[in-house]
Every structure is written in C-alpha cells, then in structure tokens.
PDB file of C-alpha atoms in Angstrom:
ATOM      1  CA  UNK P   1    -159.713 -61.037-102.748  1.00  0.00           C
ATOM      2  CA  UNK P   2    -162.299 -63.795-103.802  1.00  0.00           C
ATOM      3  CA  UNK P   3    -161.022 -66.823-105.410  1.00  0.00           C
ATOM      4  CA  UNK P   4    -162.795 -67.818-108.907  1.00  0.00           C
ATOM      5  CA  UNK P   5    -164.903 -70.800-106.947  1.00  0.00           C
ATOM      6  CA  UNK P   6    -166.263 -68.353-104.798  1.00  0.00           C
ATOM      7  CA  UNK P   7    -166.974 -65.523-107.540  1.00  0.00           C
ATOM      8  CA  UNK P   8    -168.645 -68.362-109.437  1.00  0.00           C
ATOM      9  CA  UNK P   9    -170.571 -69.890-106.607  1.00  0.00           C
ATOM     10  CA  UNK P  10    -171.968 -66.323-105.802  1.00  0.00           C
ATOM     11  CA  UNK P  11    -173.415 -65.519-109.359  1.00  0.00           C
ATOM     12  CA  UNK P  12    -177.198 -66.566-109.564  1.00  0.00           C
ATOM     13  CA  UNK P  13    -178.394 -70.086-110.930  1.00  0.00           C
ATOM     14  CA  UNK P  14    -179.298 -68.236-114.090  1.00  0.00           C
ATOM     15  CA  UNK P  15    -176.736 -66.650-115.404  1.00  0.00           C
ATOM     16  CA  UNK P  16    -174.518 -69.865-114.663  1.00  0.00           C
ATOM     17  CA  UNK P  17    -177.198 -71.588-116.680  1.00  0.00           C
ATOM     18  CA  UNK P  18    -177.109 -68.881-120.016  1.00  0.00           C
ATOM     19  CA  UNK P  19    -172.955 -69.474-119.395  1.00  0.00           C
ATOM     20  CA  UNK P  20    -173.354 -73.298-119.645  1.00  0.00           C
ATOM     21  CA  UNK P  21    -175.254 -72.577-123.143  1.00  0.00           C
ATOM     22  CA  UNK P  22    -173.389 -69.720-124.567  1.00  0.00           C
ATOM     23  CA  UNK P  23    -169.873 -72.194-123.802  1.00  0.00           C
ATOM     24  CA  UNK P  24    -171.418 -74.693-125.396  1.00  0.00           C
ATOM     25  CA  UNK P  25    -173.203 -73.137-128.141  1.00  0.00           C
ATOM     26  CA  UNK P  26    -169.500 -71.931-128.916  1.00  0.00           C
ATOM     27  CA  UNK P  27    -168.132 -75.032-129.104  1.00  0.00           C
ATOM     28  CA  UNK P  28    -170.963 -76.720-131.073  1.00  0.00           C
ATOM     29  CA  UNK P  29    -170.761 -74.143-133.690  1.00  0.00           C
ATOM     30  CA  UNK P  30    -166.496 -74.927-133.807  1.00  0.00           C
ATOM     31  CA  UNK P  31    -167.251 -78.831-134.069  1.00  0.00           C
ATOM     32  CA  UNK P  32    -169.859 -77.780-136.695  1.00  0.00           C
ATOM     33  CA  UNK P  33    -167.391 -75.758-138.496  1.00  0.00           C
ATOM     34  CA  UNK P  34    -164.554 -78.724-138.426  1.00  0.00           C
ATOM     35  CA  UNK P  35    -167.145 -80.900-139.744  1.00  0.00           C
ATOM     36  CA  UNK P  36    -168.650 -78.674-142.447  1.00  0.00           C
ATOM     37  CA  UNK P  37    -164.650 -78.247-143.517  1.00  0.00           C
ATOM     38  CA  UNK P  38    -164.014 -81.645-143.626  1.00  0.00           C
ATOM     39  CA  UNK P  39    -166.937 -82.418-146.119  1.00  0.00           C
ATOM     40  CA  UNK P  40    -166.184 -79.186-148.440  1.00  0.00           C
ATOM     41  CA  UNK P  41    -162.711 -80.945-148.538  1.00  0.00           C
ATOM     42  CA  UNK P  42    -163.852 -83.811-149.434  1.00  0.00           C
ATOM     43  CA  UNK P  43    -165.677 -82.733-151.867  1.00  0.00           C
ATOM     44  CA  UNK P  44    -163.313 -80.323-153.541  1.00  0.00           C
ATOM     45  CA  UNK P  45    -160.775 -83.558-153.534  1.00  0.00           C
ATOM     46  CA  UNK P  46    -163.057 -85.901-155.245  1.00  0.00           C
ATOM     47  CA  UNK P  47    -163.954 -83.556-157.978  1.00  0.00           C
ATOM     48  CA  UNK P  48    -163.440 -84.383-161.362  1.00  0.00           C
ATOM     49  CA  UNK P  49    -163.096 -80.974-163.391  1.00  0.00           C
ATOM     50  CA  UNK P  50    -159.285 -78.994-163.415  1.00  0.00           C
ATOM     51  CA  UNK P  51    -160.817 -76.599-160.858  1.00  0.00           C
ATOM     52  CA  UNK P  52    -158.884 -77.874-158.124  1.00  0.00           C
ATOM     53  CA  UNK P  53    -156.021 -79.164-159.842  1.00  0.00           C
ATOM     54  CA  UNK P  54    -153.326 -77.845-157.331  1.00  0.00           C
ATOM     55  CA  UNK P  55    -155.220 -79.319-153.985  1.00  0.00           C
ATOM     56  CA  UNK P  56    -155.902 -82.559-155.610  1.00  0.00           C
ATOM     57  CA  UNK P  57    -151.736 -83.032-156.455  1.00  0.00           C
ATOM     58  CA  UNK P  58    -151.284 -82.420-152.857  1.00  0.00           C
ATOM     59  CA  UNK P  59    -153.635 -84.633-151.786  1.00  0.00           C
ATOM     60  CA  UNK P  60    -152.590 -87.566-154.110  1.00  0.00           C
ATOM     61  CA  UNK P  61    -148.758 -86.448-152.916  1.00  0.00           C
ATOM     62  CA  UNK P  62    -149.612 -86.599-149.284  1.00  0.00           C
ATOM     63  CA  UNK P  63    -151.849 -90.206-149.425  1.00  0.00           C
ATOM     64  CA  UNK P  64    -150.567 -91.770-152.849  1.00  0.00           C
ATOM     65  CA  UNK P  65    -148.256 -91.618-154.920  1.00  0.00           C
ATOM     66  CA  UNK P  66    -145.917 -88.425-155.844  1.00  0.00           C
ATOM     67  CA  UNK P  67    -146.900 -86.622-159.238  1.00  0.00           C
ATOM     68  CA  UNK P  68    -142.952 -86.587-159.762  1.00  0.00           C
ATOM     69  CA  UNK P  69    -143.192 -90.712-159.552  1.00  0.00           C
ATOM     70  CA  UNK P  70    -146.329 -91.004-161.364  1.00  0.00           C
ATOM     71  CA  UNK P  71    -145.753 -91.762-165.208  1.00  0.00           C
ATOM     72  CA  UNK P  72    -147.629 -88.932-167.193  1.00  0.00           C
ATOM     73  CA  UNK P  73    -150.066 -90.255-169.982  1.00  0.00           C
ATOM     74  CA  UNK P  74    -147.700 -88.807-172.917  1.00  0.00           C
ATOM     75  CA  UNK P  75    -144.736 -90.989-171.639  1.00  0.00           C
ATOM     76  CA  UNK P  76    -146.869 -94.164-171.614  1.00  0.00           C
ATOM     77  CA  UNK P  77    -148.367 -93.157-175.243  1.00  0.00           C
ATOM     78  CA  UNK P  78    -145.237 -92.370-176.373  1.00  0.00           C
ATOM     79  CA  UNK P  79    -143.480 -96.011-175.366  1.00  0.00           C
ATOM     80  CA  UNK P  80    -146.517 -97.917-176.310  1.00  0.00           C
ATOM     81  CA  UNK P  81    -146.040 -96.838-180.145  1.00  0.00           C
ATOM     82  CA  UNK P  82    -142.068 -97.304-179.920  1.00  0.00           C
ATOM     83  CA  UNK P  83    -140.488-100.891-179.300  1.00  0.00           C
ATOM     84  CA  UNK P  84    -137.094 -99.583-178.385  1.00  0.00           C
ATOM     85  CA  UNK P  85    -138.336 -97.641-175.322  1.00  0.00           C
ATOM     86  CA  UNK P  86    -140.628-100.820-174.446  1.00  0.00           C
ATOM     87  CA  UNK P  87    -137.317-103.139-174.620  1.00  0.00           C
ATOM     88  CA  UNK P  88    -134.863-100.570-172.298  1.00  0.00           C
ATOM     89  CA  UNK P  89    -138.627-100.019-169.727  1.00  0.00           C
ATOM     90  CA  UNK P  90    -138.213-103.636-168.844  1.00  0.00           C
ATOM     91  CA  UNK P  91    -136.035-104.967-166.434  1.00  0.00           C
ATOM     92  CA  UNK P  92    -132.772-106.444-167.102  1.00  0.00           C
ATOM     93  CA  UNK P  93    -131.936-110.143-166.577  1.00  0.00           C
ATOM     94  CA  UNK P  94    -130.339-110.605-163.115  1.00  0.00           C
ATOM     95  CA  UNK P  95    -127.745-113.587-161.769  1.00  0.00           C
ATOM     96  CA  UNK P  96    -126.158-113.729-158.664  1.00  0.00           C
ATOM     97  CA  UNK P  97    -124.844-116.523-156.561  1.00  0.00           C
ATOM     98  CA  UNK P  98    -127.214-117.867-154.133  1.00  0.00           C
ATOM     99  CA  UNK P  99    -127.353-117.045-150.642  1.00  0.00           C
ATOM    100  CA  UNK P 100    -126.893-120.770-149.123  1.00  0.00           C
ATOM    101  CA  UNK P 101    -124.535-122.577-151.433  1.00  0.00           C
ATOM    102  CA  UNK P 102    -122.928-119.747-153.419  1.00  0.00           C
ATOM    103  CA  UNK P 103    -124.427-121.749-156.880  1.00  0.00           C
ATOM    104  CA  UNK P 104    -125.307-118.659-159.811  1.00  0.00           C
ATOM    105  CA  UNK P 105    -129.456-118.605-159.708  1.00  0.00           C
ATOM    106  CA  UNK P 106    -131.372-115.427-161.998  1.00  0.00           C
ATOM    107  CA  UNK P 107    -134.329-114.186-162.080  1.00  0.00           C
ATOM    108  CA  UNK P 108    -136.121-116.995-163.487  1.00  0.00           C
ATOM    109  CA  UNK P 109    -135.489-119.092-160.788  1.00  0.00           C
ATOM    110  CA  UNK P 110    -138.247-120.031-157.879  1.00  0.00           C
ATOM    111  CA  UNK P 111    -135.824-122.432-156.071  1.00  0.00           C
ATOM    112  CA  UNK P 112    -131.965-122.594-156.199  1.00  0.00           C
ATOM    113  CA  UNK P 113    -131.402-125.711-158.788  1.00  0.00           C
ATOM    114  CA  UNK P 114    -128.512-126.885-156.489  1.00  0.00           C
ATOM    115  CA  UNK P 115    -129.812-127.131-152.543  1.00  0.00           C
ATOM    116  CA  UNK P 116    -133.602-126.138-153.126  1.00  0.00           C
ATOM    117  CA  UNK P 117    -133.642-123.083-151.973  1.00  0.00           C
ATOM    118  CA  UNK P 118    -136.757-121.160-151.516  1.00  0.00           C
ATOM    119  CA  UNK P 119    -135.357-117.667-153.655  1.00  0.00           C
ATOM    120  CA  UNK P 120    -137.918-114.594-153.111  1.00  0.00           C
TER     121      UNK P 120
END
C-alpha cells in the first residue's frame, strides 16, 4: 500500500502544479465570496428605505440598542404635548444617608455637607 507522500511525490510536476491552482483558485473564490457578503451586508444595513426593515432591527438589536428599549417617535410626540407625562418621565428626588458619616445627602448634592464627601 503507498502512503499519500509517496502517491503525491510520484504524480508529475504538472499536475501537482494545476492542483496548487485549482486549491487555490477554490479558496480565492470562498474569500471572494466572504468579502462580496460582507459588503452586500453592509450595504443592505445602511440603507435608508423600509426594504430591509427586519435585518436592520436585528442589527441595531445585536450592536445598539434593543427596539423594545428604544422610545418610539409617537411616545416622545405624545409626552412632548402633555405636561403630566413630562412631570411622572422625570426622575424622582432621591435622599439617603451618606455612605461615610450616615448624614441625609439627595440628589442635588456634589459633596456630603457634613464630612466633604466626594458623592457620585
């Protein structure tokens, strides 16, 4: 039984050679293909019309930020035009004692008034 070394050393120069360029042919044409994919996706993602509107949400879930997190333009229309919503949107004042000398700091406060803290 021949080993593959010597089945390969006994083939002619020439057909080794038109093996070296049909392999690599092969695997230019893959790298090609990757390439050619990656710029069609690209392109498809960056698109501006509603053509692609299911890839693009999975590409802005994937890198960005969630469409389920994401407020939708009617929300923010709708609690720019009503004060009530704007009021309850914002966050609620905040105390709690401090983590050093236990004094009661809130939100407004940079330091703690009582040993100087440095509050985040």
């Amino acid at each position: 039984m021949l080993s593959s070394h010597s089945f390969l050393a006994s083939l002619p120069p020439v057909l080794l050679t038109w093996l070296d360029v049909g392999m690599g042919t092969i695997v230019l044409l893959i790298a090609g293909g990757f390439l050619a994919g990656m710029f069609m996706f690209i392109r498809i993602a960056s698109d501006d019309s509603d053509k692609y509107k299911d890839l693009k949400e999975m590409v802005e879930t994937i890198f960005g930020t969630p469409a389920h997190l994401r407020p939708s333009v009617d929300d923010a229309d709708k609690n720019r035009h009503d004060p009530d919503k704007l009021g309850s949107a914002a966050a609620p004042p905040f105390s709690e004692p401090c983590p050093a000398c236990s004094e009661t700091v809130t939100e407004q406060d940079a330091t703690c008034p009582s040993c100087g803290l440095q509050l985040l």
